[in-house]
Short mmCIF file of C-alpha atoms and ligand atoms in Angstrom, two decimals:
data_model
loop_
_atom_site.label_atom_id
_atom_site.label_comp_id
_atom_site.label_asym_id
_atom_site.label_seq_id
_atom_site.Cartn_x
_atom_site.Cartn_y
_atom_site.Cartn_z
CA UNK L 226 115.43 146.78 6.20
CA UNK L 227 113.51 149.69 5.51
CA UNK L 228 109.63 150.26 4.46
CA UNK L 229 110.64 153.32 2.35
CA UNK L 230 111.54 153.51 -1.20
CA UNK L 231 113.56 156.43 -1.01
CA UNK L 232 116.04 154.35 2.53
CA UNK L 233 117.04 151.73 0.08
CA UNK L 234 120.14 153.94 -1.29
CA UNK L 235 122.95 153.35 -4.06
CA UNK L 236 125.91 152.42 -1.94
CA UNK L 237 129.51 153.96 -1.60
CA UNK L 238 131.35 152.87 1.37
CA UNK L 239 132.46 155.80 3.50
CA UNK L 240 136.32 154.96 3.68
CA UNK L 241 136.19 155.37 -0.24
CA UNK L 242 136.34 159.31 0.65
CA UNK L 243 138.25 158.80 4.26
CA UNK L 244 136.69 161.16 7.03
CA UNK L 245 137.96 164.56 5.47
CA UNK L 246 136.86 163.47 1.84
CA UNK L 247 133.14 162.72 3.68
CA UNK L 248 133.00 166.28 5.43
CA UNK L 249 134.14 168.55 2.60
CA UNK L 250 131.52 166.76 0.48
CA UNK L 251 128.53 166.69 3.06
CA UNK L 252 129.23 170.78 3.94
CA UNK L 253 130.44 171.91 0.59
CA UNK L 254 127.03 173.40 -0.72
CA UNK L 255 126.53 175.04 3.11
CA UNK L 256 126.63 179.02 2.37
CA UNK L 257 126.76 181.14 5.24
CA UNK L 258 123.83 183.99 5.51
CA UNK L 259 124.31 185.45 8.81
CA UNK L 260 126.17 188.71 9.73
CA UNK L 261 127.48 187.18 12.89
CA UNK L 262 129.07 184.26 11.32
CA UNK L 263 133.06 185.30 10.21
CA UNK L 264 134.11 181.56 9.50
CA UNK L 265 132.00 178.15 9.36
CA UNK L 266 133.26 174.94 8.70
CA UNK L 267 136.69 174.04 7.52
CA UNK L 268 139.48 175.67 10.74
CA UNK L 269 140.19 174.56 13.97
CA UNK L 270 137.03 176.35 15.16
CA UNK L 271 134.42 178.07 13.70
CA UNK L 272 134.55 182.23 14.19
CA UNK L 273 131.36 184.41 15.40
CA UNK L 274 130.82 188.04 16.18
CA UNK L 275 128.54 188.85 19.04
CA UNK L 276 126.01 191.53 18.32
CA UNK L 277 126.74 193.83 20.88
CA UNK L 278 123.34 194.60 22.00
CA UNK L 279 122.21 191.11 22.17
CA UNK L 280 122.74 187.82 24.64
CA UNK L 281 123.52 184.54 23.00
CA UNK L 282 121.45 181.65 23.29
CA UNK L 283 122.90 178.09 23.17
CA UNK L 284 121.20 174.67 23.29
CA UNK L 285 121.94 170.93 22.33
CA UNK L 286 120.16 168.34 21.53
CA UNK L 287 121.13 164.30 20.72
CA UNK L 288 119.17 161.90 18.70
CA UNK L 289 119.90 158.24 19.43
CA UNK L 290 118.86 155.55 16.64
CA UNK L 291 116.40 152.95 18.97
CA UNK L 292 115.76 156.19 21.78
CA UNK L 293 114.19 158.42 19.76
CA UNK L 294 114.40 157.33 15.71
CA UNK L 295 113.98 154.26 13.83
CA UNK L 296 115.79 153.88 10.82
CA UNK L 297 113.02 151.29 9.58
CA UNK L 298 110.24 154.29 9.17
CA UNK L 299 112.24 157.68 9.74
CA UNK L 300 113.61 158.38 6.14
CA UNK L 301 117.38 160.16 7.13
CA UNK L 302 116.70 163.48 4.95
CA UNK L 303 113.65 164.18 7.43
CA UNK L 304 116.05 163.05 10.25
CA UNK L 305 118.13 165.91 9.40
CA UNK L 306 115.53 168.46 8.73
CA UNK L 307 114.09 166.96 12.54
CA UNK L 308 117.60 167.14 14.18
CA UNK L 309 118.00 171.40 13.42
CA UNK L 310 114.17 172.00 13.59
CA UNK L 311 113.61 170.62 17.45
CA UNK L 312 117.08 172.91 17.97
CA UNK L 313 115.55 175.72 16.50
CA UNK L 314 112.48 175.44 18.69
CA UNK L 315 114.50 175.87 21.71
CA UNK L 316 115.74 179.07 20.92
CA UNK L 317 112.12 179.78 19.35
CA UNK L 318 111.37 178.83 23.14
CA UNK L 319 113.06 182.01 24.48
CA UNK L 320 111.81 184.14 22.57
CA UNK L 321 115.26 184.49 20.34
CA UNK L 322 116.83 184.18 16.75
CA UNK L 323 118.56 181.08 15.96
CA UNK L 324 121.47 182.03 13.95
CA UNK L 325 123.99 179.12 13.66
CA UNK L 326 124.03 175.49 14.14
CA UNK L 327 126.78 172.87 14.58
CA UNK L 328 126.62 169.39 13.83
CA UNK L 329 127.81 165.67 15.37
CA UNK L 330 127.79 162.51 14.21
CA UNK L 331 128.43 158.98 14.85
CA UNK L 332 127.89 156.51 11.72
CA UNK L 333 127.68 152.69 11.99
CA UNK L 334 130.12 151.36 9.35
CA UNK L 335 127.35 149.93 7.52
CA UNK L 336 126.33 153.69 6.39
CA UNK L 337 126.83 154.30 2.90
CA UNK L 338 127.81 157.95 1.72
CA UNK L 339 124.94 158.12 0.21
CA UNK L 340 122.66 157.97 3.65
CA UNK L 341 125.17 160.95 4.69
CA UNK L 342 124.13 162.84 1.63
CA UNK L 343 120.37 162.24 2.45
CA UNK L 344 120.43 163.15 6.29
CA UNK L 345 122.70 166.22 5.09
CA UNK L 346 120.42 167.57 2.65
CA UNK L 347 117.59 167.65 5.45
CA UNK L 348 120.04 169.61 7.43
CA UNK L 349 120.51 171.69 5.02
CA UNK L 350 116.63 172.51 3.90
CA UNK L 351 116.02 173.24 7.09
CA UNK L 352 119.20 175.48 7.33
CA UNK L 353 117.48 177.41 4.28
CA UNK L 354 113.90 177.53 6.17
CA UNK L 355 115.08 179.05 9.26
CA UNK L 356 118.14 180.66 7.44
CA UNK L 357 120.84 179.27 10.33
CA UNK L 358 124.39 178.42 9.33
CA UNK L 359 125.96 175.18 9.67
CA UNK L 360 129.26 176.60 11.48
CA UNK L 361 130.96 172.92 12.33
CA UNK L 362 130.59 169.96 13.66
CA UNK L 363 132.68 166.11 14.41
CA UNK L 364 132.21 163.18 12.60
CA UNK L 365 133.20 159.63 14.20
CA UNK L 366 132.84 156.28 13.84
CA UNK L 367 129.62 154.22 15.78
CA UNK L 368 129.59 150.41 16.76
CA UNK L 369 125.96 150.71 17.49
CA UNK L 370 124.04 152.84 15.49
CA UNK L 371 123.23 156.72 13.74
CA UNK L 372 123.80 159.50 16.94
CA UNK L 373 123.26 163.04 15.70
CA UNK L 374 123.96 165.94 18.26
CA UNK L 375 123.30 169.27 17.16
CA UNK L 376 123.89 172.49 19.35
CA UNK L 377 122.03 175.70 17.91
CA UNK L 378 123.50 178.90 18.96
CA UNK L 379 121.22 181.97 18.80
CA UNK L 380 120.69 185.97 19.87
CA UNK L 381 118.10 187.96 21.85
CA UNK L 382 117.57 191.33 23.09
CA UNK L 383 117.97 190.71 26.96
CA UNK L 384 114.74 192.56 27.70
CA UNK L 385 113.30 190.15 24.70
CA UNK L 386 114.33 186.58 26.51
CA UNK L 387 111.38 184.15 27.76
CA UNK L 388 112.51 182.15 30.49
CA UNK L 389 110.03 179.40 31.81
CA UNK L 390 109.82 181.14 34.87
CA UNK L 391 108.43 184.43 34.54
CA UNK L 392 104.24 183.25 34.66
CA UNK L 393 101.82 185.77 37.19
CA UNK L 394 98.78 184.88 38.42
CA UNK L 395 96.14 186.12 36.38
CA UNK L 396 98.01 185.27 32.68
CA UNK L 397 96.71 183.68 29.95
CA UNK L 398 98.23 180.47 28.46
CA UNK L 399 98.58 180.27 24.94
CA UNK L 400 99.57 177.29 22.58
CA UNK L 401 100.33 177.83 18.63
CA UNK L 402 99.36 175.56 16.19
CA UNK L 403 97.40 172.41 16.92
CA UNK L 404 98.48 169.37 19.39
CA UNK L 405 98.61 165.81 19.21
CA UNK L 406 99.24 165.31 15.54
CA UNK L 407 102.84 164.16 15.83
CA UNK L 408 101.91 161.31 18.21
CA UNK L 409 99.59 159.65 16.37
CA UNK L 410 102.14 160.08 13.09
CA UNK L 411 104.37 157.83 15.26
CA UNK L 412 101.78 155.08 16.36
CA UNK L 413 100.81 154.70 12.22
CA UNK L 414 104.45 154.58 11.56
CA UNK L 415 104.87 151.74 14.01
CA UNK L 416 101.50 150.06 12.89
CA UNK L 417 103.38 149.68 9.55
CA UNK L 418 106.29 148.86 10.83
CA UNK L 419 104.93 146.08 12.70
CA UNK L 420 102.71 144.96 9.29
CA UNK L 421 105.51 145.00 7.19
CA UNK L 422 107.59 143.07 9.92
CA UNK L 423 104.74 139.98 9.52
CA UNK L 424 104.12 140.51 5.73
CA UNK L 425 107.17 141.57 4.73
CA UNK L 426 105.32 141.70 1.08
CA UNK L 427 102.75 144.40 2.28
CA UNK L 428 103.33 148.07 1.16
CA UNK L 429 102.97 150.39 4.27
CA UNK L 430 99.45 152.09 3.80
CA UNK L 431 99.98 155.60 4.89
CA UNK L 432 97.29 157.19 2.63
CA UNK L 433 95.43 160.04 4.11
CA UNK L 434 97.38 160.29 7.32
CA UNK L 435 99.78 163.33 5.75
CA UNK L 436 99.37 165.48 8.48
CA UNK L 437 99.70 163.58 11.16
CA UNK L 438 103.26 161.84 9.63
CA UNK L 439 104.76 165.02 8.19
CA UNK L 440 103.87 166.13 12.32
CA UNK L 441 105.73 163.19 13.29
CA UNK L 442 108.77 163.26 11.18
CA UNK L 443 109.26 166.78 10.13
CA UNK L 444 107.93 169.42 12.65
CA UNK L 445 108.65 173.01 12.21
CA UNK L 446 109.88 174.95 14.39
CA UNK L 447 107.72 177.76 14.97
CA UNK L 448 109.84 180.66 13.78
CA UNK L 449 107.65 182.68 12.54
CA UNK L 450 105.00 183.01 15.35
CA UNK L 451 108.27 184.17 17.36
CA UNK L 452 107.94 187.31 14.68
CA UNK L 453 104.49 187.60 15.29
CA UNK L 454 105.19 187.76 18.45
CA UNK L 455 107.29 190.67 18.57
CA UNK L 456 105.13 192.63 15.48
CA UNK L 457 102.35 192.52 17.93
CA UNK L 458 104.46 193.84 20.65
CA UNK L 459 104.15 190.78 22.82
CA UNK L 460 106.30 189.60 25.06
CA UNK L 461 105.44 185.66 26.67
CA UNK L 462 106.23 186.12 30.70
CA UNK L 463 107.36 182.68 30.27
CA UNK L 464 107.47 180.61 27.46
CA UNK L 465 108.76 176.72 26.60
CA UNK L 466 108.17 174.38 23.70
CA UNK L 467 105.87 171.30 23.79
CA UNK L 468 108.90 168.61 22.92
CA UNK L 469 107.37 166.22 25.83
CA UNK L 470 103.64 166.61 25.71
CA UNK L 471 101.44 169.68 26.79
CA UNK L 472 100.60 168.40 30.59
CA UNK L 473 104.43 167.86 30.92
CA UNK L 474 105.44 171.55 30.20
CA UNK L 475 102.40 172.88 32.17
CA UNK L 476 104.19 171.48 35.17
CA UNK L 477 107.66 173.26 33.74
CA UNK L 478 106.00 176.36 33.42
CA UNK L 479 104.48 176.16 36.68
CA UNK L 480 107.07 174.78 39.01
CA UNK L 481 109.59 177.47 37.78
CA UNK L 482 107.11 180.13 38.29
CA UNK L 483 106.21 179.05 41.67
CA UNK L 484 102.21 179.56 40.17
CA UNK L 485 99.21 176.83 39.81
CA UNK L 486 97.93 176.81 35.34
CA UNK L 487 94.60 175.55 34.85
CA UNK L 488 93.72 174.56 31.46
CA UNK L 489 90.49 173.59 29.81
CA UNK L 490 89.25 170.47 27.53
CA UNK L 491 87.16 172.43 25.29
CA UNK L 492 89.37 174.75 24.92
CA UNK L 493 92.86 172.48 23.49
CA UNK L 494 93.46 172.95 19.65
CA UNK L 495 93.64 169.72 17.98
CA UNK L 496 93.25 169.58 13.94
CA UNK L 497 90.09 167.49 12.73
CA UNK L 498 92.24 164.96 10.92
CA UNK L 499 93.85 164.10 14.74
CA UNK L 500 90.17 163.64 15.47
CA UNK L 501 89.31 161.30 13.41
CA UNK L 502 92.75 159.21 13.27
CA UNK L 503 92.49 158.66 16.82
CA UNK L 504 89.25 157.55 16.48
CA UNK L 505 90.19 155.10 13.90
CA UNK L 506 92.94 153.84 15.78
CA UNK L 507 90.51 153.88 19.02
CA UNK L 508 92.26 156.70 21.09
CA UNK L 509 91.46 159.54 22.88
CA UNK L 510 92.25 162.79 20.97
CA UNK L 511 92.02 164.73 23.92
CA UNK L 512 94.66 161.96 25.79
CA UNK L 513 96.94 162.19 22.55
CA UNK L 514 97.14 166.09 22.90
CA UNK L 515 97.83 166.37 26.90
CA UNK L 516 100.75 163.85 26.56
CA UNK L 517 101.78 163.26 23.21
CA UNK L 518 104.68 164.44 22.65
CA UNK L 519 107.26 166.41 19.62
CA UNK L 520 104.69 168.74 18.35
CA UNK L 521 106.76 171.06 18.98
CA UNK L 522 104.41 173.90 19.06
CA UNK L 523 105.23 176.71 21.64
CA UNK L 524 103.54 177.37 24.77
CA UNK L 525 103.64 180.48 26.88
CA UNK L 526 101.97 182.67 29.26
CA UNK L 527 101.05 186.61 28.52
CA UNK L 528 99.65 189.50 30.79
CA UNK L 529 96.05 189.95 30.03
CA UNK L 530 96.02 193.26 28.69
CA UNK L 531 96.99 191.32 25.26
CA UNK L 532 94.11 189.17 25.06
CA UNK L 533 92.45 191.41 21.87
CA UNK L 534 95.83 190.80 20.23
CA UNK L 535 95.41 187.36 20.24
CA UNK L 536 91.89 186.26 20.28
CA UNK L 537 91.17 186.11 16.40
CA UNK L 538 94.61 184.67 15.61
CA UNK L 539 94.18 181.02 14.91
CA UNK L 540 97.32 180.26 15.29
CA UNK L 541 96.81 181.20 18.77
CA UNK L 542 94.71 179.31 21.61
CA UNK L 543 94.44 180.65 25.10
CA UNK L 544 93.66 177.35 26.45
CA UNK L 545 93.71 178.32 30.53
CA UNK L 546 95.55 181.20 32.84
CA UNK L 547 97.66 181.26 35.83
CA UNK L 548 96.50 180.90 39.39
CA UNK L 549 97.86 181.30 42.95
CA UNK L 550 100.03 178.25 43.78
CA UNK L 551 98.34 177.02 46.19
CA UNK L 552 94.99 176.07 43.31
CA UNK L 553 97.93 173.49 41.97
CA UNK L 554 97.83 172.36 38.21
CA UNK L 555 93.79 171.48 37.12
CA UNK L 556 92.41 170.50 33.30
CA UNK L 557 88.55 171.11 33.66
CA UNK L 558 87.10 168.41 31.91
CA UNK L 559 83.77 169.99 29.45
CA UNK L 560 81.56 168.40 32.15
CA UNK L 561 83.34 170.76 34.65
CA UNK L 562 85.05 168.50 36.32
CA UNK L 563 88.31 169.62 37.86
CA UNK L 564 91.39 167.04 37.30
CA UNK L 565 94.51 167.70 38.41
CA UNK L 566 97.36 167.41 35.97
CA UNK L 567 100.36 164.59 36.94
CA UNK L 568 103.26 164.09 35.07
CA UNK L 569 102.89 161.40 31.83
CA UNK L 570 104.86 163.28 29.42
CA UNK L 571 106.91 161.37 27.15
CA UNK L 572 110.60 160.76 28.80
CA UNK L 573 113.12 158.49 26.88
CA UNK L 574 114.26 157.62 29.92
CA UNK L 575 111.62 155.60 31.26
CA UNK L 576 110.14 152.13 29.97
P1 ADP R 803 139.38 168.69 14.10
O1 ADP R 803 140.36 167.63 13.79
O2 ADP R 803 139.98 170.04 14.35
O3 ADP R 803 138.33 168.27 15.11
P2 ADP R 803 137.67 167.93 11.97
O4 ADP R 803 138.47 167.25 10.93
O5 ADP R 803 136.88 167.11 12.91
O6 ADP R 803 138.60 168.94 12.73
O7 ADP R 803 136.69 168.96 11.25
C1 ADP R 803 137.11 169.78 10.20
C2 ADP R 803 136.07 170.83 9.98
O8 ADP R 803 134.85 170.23 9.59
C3 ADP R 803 135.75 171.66 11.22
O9 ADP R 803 135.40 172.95 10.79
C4 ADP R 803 134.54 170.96 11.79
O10 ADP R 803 133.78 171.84 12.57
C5 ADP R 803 133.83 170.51 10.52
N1 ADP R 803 133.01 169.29 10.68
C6 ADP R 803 133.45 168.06 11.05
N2 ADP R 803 132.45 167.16 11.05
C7 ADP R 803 131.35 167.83 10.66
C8 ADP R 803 129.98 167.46 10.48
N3 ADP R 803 129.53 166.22 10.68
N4 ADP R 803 129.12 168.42 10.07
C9 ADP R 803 129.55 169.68 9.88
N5 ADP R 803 130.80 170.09 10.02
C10 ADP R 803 131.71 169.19 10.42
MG1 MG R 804 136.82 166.85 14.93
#
């Protein structure tokens, strides 16, 4: 049972079209843009050519219905447009080009085609928005419920690649965008959920909280600050995305770099509406942007001599810099207080 209009879907059973009827009609409006792709979907496997002067990048990523969606609140087209945008961020992550995208999935029986259709054309908007090709993919059968496994494949100029390890004492940190947004999208999702689950007569009220939900259920991968990047002639020493929460890639960034990052309260980019929905729903902003996770936002470490570059951009923040190892991991406090930072980044894996 589902709290949005457009979940409650015209139904056509799935075996109506058998498994090969389903995939030519989910992938038959998919047209190919990239150079490098020779053949997408319909062979054995799909075909690429490797641009000779670049390395490939390649990452996964699986979504499990009740780990990290909920069918009752996550409408399927924003799944999809979720599923290839947090793929996209990974390669965003390393400083590369996504380029093509495959995609897997495992349907409970009591799908309809016409949830396919919806979770497909997602996939494919945000195919058009960061102009990747959907090469392939497998579709099977699920006793339990919706899996979606996407692996993004992607190119960089080897001198170009961001690894999470490159950080040097003395560089800044930087974070795009704004942080803690998509967490509190998630806790007015489940407030609703949890209404409508009581009243099942009560219309979700999620007036006024746009930002915050379209954070939660269909972040952007940051695409085009990876262009700024390079137009300013930047290149991150190390770089990751903020998938977990901010405080949990900190201590990515600065375990792999063998450095100490110390970042500062006043200085963390949150939007105003964050402000003030945490404060409605009696929360800390500044607790909902440290470890809230999926704002997928990227966050990466440059050489000082680029601070001019960057310092009027607002879709930059230098929010700390790098220090000698031994200084560990601080967040000064605006009372200038040091605290050091612990891991409480979101992990699926723990309860
Ligand atoms: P095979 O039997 O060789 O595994 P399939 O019948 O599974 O082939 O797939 C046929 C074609 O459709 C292949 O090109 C495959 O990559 C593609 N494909 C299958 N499932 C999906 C999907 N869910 N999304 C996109 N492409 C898919
Ligand atoms: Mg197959």
């Amino acid at each position: 049972m589902s709290i949005f209009e457009d979940n409650k879907l015209q139904s056509t059973s799935i075996s109506e079209l058998g498994e090969f009827g389903l995939i030519d009609h989910i992938t038959k409006d998919f047209k190919s843009k990239n150079k490098t792709t020779v053949k997408a979907v319909g062979d054995d496997a799909a075909v690429l050519k490797s641009a000779l002067d670049k390395l490939q990048l390649i990452s996964t990523d699986m979504l499990v219905e009740g780990v990290h969606f909920d069918l009752s609140y996550v409408p399927l087209k924003h799944l999809g447009y979720k599923s290839v945008s947090v793929n996209v961020s990974d390669i965003c992550a390393m400083n590369g080009k996504a380029t093509q995208i495959t995609v897997s999935i495992a349907i409970s029986n009591r799908f309809p085609v016409e949830a396919v259709e919806e979770l497909y054309s997602g996939i494919k908007s945000a195919c058009e928005k960061f102009n990747v090709d959907l090469i392939g993919g497998d579709t099977t059968s699920s006793v339990s419920g919706l899996v979606i496994s996407v692996t993004v494949i992607g190119e960089a100029k080897e001198e170009k690649i961001s690894y999470r390890c490159g950080a040097k004492v003395n560089d800044l940190l930087v974070v795009t965008g704004d942080l803690g947004a998509a967490y509190l999208g998630l806790q007015i999702l489940k407030r609703e959920k949890d209404i409508f689950l009581a009243n099942p007569g009560v219309q979700p009220d999620l007036q006024g909280n746009d930002y915050s939900l379209q954070r939660q259920l269909k972040p952007e991968a940051r695409v085009n600050l990876i262009e700024v990047l390079e137009e300013l002639e930047i290149k991150p020493t190390s770089m990751i995305d903020v998938s977990d929460g901010l405080t949990s890639e900190i201590l990515h960034l600065s375990k792999c770099s063998d450095v100490g990052i110390t970042i500062y309260e006043d200085k963390i980019p949150i939007d105003h509406t964050t402000m003030n929905l945490a404060k409605d729903l009696n929360l800390n902003p500044i607790f909902c942007a440290l470890n809230g996770g999926e704002d997928y936002e990227l966050l990466f470490t440059i050489g000082q001599e680029h601070y001019d570059k960057l310092k009027k951009d607002v879709d930059f923040t230098i929010i700390g810099h790098v220090t000698d190892k031994s200084e560990g991991n601080n967040f000064i406090t605006n009372d200038s207080a040091s605290h050091p930072i612990t891991a409480q980044g979101w992990d699926a894996l723990k309860k």
